[in-house]
Amino acid sequence: MDDAGDKYRAPALEKGLDIIELLANHGEGMTQRELARSLERSPNEIYRMLSTLVRRGYVIRSTSGDHYSLSLKMFSISQRHPPIGRVIEAALPRMRALTRKAWQSCHMGMESNGDIVIVATAESPGNWGLALKTGTVVGLWNTGTGRVLAAFRSPEEIDDLIAQHRRAAGEPELDRAEFDAHLARIRDVGYEKMPSATAVGVTNIAFPVFSPSGNVVAALSCPYLERVDDLVVPTLNEIAESYQALANELTSLYGGTNPFQNGS
């Protein structure tokens, strides 16, 4: 760890987290001595931390009193703020800030039982723009959002997604070979950039947001409209860079890992 990291360390907190992480891998529980030996700490250090964790309800003692295991408190806390809510809550203010710089609308889509649903939208600050309404169901194989949500899955998961999918309004029949080719290209470059298959003059760009396990959980998209007047606004490539940065930021905020990350 660098000097800056050492400066802001919290040793007591780290000890507590070490205990929680170790117990998470031992569902049967561990004794104080086993914990101390595994963490290379003195039994007295471990006892003080265990006492605090037990008092706060994160760790429980066995009826015999010699084994410690995790309680369900952390699980309960995590359920108070569902993952989808966390992603949207973190994304919306950042999406709005991005639209003010880009002069383009922004939306986020997620997959739900095979449907591709727009869960958050931020409109362009100008007099005009293209924005999808929250709750809109869009196509899987003819939209940037749908393709990105499909691309970063295993072949088996893609098969299941296609089997569950109900075609959205205007969505054509699936050409599987063409769809697979699109997904392979997206995986290769890390995002989608495509002429809109639903509106003339629109370029769709879409980037993945990943979960801690490396699964795609959302797609951040921009229906780009090129201006031809005298207003100076970011170019398509500049906007793509900004959207990629935001998607990566949301992945980090979600505690996620992007296994496909590379330059745009």
Tab-separated table of C-alpha atoms in Angstrom:
chain	number	residue	atom	x	y	z
A	1	MET	CA	0.000	0.000	0.000
A	2	ASP	CA	1.279	3.491	-0.816
A	3	ASP	CA	1.978	6.239	1.734
A	4	ALA	CA	-1.387	7.909	1.173
A	5	GLY	CA	-3.135	4.579	1.832
A	6	ASP	CA	-1.150	4.010	5.026
A	7	LYS	CA	-1.954	7.518	6.251
A	8	TYR	CA	-5.706	6.889	6.194
A	9	ARG	CA	-5.800	3.316	7.478
A	10	ALA	CA	-8.184	2.396	10.299
A	11	PRO	CA	-6.574	-0.646	11.972
A	12	ALA	CA	-9.472	-1.415	14.296
A	13	LEU	CA	-11.965	-1.347	11.437
A	14	GLU	CA	-9.705	-3.567	9.354
A	15	LYS	CA	-9.527	-6.114	12.170
A	16	GLY	CA	-13.298	-6.238	12.374
A	17	LEU	CA	-13.665	-6.610	8.613
A	18	ASP	CA	-11.018	-9.359	8.595
A	19	ILE	CA	-13.068	-11.303	11.132
A	20	ILE	CA	-16.323	-10.823	9.199
A	21	GLU	CA	-14.742	-11.906	5.906
A	22	LEU	CA	-13.128	-14.956	7.502
A	23	LEU	CA	-16.347	-16.058	9.208
A	24	ALA	CA	-18.191	-15.626	5.913
A	25	ASN	CA	-16.076	-18.489	4.562
A	26	HIS	CA	-16.732	-20.736	7.571
A	27	GLY	CA	-20.447	-21.297	7.940
A	28	GLU	CA	-19.887	-23.804	10.715
A	29	GLY	CA	-18.239	-21.112	12.832
A	30	MET	CA	-14.760	-20.752	14.320
A	31	THR	CA	-13.306	-20.577	17.786
A	32	GLN	CA	-11.499	-17.518	19.076
A	33	ARG	CA	-8.207	-19.408	18.887
A	34	GLU	CA	-8.859	-20.475	15.274
A	35	LEU	CA	-9.669	-16.914	14.308
A	36	ALA	CA	-6.540	-15.592	15.984
A	37	ARG	CA	-4.334	-18.193	14.297
A	38	SER	CA	-5.869	-17.635	10.835
A	39	LEU	CA	-5.564	-13.851	11.088
A	40	GLU	CA	-2.164	-13.923	12.785
A	41	ARG	CA	-3.481	-11.842	15.678
A	42	SER	CA	-3.240	-12.286	19.419
A	43	PRO	CA	-6.226	-13.938	21.135
A	44	ASN	CA	-6.753	-10.763	23.184
A	45	GLU	CA	-7.025	-8.625	20.020
A	46	ILE	CA	-9.534	-11.045	18.539
A	47	TYR	CA	-11.541	-11.212	21.763
A	48	ARG	CA	-12.023	-7.452	21.913
A	49	MET	CA	-13.168	-7.300	18.305
A	50	LEU	CA	-15.431	-10.329	18.701
A	51	SER	CA	-17.054	-8.830	21.796
A	52	THR	CA	-17.910	-5.681	19.857
A	53	LEU	CA	-19.232	-7.604	16.852
A	54	VAL	CA	-21.352	-9.822	19.113
A	55	ARG	CA	-22.686	-6.791	21.009
A	56	ARG	CA	-23.646	-5.091	17.710
A	57	GLY	CA	-25.316	-8.249	16.443
A	58	TYR	CA	-23.047	-8.993	13.474
A	59	VAL	CA	-21.599	-12.131	15.052
A	60	ILE	CA	-23.297	-14.716	17.267
A	61	ARG	CA	-21.858	-17.214	19.742
A	62	SER	CA	-22.793	-20.887	19.780
A	63	THR	CA	-24.801	-22.241	22.685
A	64	SER	CA	-21.624	-23.811	24.024
A	65	GLY	CA	-19.984	-20.388	23.829
A	66	ASP	CA	-16.794	-21.483	22.087
A	67	HIS	CA	-17.718	-20.944	18.413
A	68	TYR	CA	-18.501	-17.719	16.590
A	69	SER	CA	-20.387	-17.313	13.319
A	70	LEU	CA	-21.967	-14.532	11.304
A	71	SER	CA	-25.521	-13.523	12.082
A	72	LEU	CA	-28.002	-12.504	9.377
A	73	LYS	CA	-27.710	-8.819	10.270
A	74	MET	CA	-25.579	-7.901	7.265
A	75	PHE	CA	-27.982	-9.715	4.963
A	76	SER	CA	-30.875	-7.854	6.564
A	77	ILE	CA	-29.130	-4.509	6.097
A	78	SER	CA	-28.389	-5.245	2.445
A	79	GLN	CA	-32.062	-5.993	1.789
A	80	ARG	CA	-33.109	-2.540	2.988
A	81	HIS	CA	-31.533	-1.031	-0.118
A	82	PRO	CA	-32.052	-3.387	-3.096
A	83	PRO	CA	-29.304	-3.503	-5.745
A	84	ILE	CA	-31.490	-2.068	-8.517
A	85	GLY	CA	-32.430	0.835	-6.270
A	86	ARG	CA	-28.771	1.454	-5.471
A	87	VAL	CA	-27.794	1.541	-9.133
A	88	ILE	CA	-30.604	3.909	-10.122
A	89	GLU	CA	-30.139	6.164	-7.109
A	90	ALA	CA	-26.440	6.524	-7.863
A	91	ALA	CA	-26.978	6.887	-11.607
A	92	LEU	CA	-29.689	9.554	-11.894
A	93	PRO	CA	-27.812	12.625	-10.600
A	94	ARG	CA	-24.757	11.633	-12.607
A	95	MET	CA	-26.864	11.071	-15.719
A	96	ARG	CA	-28.402	14.523	-15.358
A	97	ALA	CA	-24.987	16.102	-14.939
A	98	LEU	CA	-23.755	14.303	-18.051
A	99	THR	CA	-26.695	15.454	-20.185
A	100	ARG	CA	-25.931	19.059	-19.275
A	101	LYS	CA	-22.425	18.652	-20.657
A	102	ALA	CA	-23.311	16.459	-23.623
A	103	TRP	CA	-26.514	18.187	-24.770
A	104	GLN	CA	-27.870	14.701	-25.369
A	105	SER	CA	-30.427	12.595	-23.521
A	106	CYS	CA	-29.436	9.578	-21.478
A	107	HIS	CA	-31.225	6.487	-20.277
A	108	MET	CA	-30.510	3.303	-18.367
A	109	GLY	CA	-31.999	-0.086	-19.206
A	110	MET	CA	-32.193	-3.363	-17.322
A	111	GLU	CA	-33.427	-6.844	-18.128
A	112	SER	CA	-36.483	-8.162	-16.299
A	113	ASN	CA	-37.764	-11.661	-17.113
A	114	GLY	CA	-36.588	-11.295	-20.679
A	115	ASP	CA	-37.936	-7.774	-21.168
A	116	ILE	CA	-35.573	-4.842	-21.732
A	117	VAL	CA	-36.952	-2.053	-19.562
A	118	ILE	CA	-35.890	1.589	-19.307
A	119	VAL	CA	-35.524	2.227	-15.568
A	120	ALA	CA	-34.068	5.768	-15.553
A	121	THR	CA	-34.041	8.701	-17.973
A	122	ALA	CA	-32.369	12.118	-18.075
A	123	GLU	CA	-33.464	14.509	-20.810
A	124	SER	CA	-31.278	16.797	-22.886
A	125	PRO	CA	-31.125	20.365	-21.513
A	126	GLY	CA	-31.717	21.890	-24.967
A	127	ASN	CA	-34.954	22.744	-26.708
A	128	TRP	CA	-35.119	19.327	-28.294
A	129	GLY	CA	-33.810	15.829	-27.791
A	130	LEU	CA	-34.780	12.183	-27.869
A	131	ALA	CA	-35.562	10.662	-24.492
A	132	LEU	CA	-37.212	7.330	-23.701
A	133	LYS	CA	-39.855	7.328	-20.966
A	134	THR	CA	-39.140	5.424	-17.768
A	135	GLY	CA	-40.923	2.088	-17.941
A	136	THR	CA	-40.640	1.794	-21.719
A	137	VAL	CA	-39.980	-1.740	-22.966
A	138	VAL	CA	-37.544	-1.785	-25.899
A	139	GLY	CA	-36.207	-4.452	-28.212
A	140	LEU	CA	-33.537	-6.972	-27.309
A	141	TRP	CA	-31.845	-7.518	-30.650
A	142	ASN	CA	-32.558	-4.196	-32.387
A	143	THR	CA	-31.415	-1.713	-29.704
A	144	GLY	CA	-28.044	-0.808	-28.238
A	145	THR	CA	-29.428	-1.275	-24.733
A	146	GLY	CA	-30.716	-4.765	-25.461
A	147	ARG	CA	-27.596	-5.886	-27.275
A	148	VAL	CA	-25.295	-4.729	-24.475
A	149	LEU	CA	-27.435	-6.474	-21.855
A	150	ALA	CA	-27.150	-9.664	-23.902
A	151	ALA	CA	-23.524	-9.425	-24.997
A	152	PHE	CA	-21.893	-9.791	-21.592
A	153	ARG	CA	-23.520	-13.115	-20.687
A	154	SER	CA	-22.574	-16.738	-21.107
A	155	PRO	CA	-23.927	-18.597	-24.173
A	156	GLU	CA	-26.382	-20.453	-21.922
A	157	GLU	CA	-27.613	-17.207	-20.393
A	158	ILE	CA	-28.086	-15.681	-23.842
A	159	ASP	CA	-30.160	-18.703	-24.884
A	160	ASP	CA	-32.327	-18.320	-21.768
A	161	LEU	CA	-32.719	-14.577	-22.383
A	162	ILE	CA	-33.872	-15.141	-25.952
A	163	ALA	CA	-36.278	-17.873	-24.827
A	164	GLN	CA	-37.856	-15.553	-22.246
A	165	HIS	CA	-37.922	-12.448	-24.430
A	166	ARG	CA	-41.206	-11.110	-25.755
A	167	ARG	CA	-40.757	-8.909	-28.795
A	168	ALA	CA	-41.308	-5.206	-28.146
A	169	ALA	CA	-43.432	-3.010	-30.385
A	170	GLY	CA	-41.782	-2.808	-33.804
A	171	GLU	CA	-39.063	-5.334	-32.964
A	172	PRO	CA	-38.372	-7.613	-35.956
A	173	GLU	CA	-38.007	-11.362	-35.845
A	174	LEU	CA	-34.689	-12.616	-34.554
A	175	ASP	CA	-31.904	-13.427	-36.986
A	176	ARG	CA	-29.749	-15.438	-34.586
A	177	ALA	CA	-26.604	-15.480	-36.719
A	178	GLU	CA	-26.742	-11.708	-37.185
A	179	PHE	CA	-27.491	-11.183	-33.487
A	180	ASP	CA	-24.569	-13.374	-32.409
A	181	ALA	CA	-22.267	-11.419	-34.722
A	182	HIS	CA	-23.376	-8.148	-33.120
A	183	LEU	CA	-22.747	-9.556	-29.630
A	184	ALA	CA	-19.279	-10.792	-30.554
A	185	ARG	CA	-18.368	-7.324	-31.862
A	186	ILE	CA	-19.698	-5.672	-28.695
A	187	ARG	CA	-17.679	-7.999	-26.465
A	188	ASP	CA	-14.602	-7.234	-28.530
A	189	VAL	CA	-14.825	-3.423	-28.227
A	190	GLY	CA	-16.647	-3.242	-24.882
A	191	TYR	CA	-19.720	-1.260	-25.966
A	192	GLU	CA	-22.258	-0.727	-28.741
A	193	LYS	CA	-22.369	2.051	-31.339
A	194	MET	CA	-25.019	1.573	-34.013
A	195	PRO	CA	-27.391	3.488	-36.270
A	196	SER	CA	-30.789	3.351	-34.607
A	197	ALA	CA	-32.997	0.558	-35.918
A	198	THR	CA	-36.116	2.442	-34.828
A	199	ALA	CA	-35.549	6.088	-35.875
A	200	VAL	CA	-33.743	7.800	-38.759
A	201	GLY	CA	-30.785	10.052	-37.941
A	202	VAL	CA	-30.083	8.620	-34.483
A	203	THR	CA	-26.885	6.866	-33.391
A	204	ASN	CA	-27.228	4.665	-30.340
A	205	ILE	CA	-24.278	4.224	-27.997
A	206	ALA	CA	-24.542	1.935	-24.991
A	207	PHE	CA	-22.137	0.808	-22.265
A	208	PRO	CA	-22.440	-1.993	-19.685
A	209	VAL	CA	-22.599	-1.630	-15.908
A	210	PHE	CA	-21.308	-4.693	-14.056
A	211	SER	CA	-22.008	-6.335	-10.702
A	212	PRO	CA	-19.351	-7.558	-8.230
A	213	SER	CA	-19.515	-11.004	-9.847
A	214	GLY	CA	-18.793	-9.533	-13.278
A	215	ASN	CA	-22.355	-9.940	-14.580
A	216	VAL	CA	-23.937	-7.133	-16.568
A	217	VAL	CA	-26.737	-5.492	-14.559
A	218	ALA	CA	-27.570	-2.411	-16.633
A	219	ALA	CA	-26.820	-0.604	-19.862
A	220	LEU	CA	-26.176	3.132	-19.965
A	221	SER	CA	-27.275	4.498	-23.336
A	222	CYS	CA	-27.423	7.685	-25.390
A	223	PRO	CA	-29.641	8.187	-28.457
A	224	TYR	CA	-27.254	10.617	-30.141
A	225	LEU	CA	-28.676	13.339	-32.390
A	226	GLU	CA	-26.175	15.317	-34.467
A	227	ARG	CA	-26.640	19.088	-34.425
A	228	VAL	CA	-26.112	21.048	-37.649
A	229	ASP	CA	-26.628	24.562	-36.270
A	230	ASP	CA	-23.996	26.896	-34.778
A	231	LEU	CA	-24.180	25.587	-31.213
A	232	VAL	CA	-20.852	23.999	-30.289
A	233	VAL	CA	-21.457	20.713	-28.477
A	234	PRO	CA	-19.342	17.588	-27.825
A	235	THR	CA	-18.751	15.248	-30.732
A	236	LEU	CA	-20.053	11.698	-30.853
A	237	ASN	CA	-16.623	10.334	-29.903
A	238	GLU	CA	-16.332	12.750	-26.977
A	239	ILE	CA	-19.791	11.771	-25.764
A	240	ALA	CA	-18.916	8.092	-26.067
A	241	GLU	CA	-15.875	8.659	-23.864
A	242	SER	CA	-18.028	10.461	-21.271
A	243	TYR	CA	-20.619	7.694	-21.238
A	244	GLN	CA	-17.956	5.033	-20.906
A	245	ALA	CA	-16.460	6.901	-17.942
A	246	LEU	CA	-19.874	7.127	-16.269
A	247	ALA	CA	-20.624	3.444	-16.864
A	248	ASN	CA	-17.262	2.537	-15.328
A	249	GLU	CA	-17.951	4.852	-12.379
A	250	LEU	CA	-21.335	3.204	-11.769
A	251	THR	CA	-19.687	-0.214	-11.943
A	252	SER	CA	-17.225	0.922	-9.261
A	253	LEU	CA	-19.966	2.436	-7.083
A	254	TYR	CA	-21.875	-0.823	-7.321
A	255	GLY	CA	-18.760	-2.675	-6.208
A	256	GLY	CA	-18.633	-4.288	-9.605
A	257	THR	CA	-15.940	-5.686	-11.826
A	258	ASN	CA	-15.753	-5.135	-15.574
A	259	PRO	CA	-13.971	-8.197	-16.987
A	260	PHE	CA	-14.111	-6.759	-20.510
A	261	GLN	CA	-12.802	-3.256	-19.731
A	262	ASN	CA	-10.617	-1.639	-22.342
A	263	GLY	CA	-10.414	1.579	-24.266
A	264	SER	CA	-13.299	2.650	-26.479
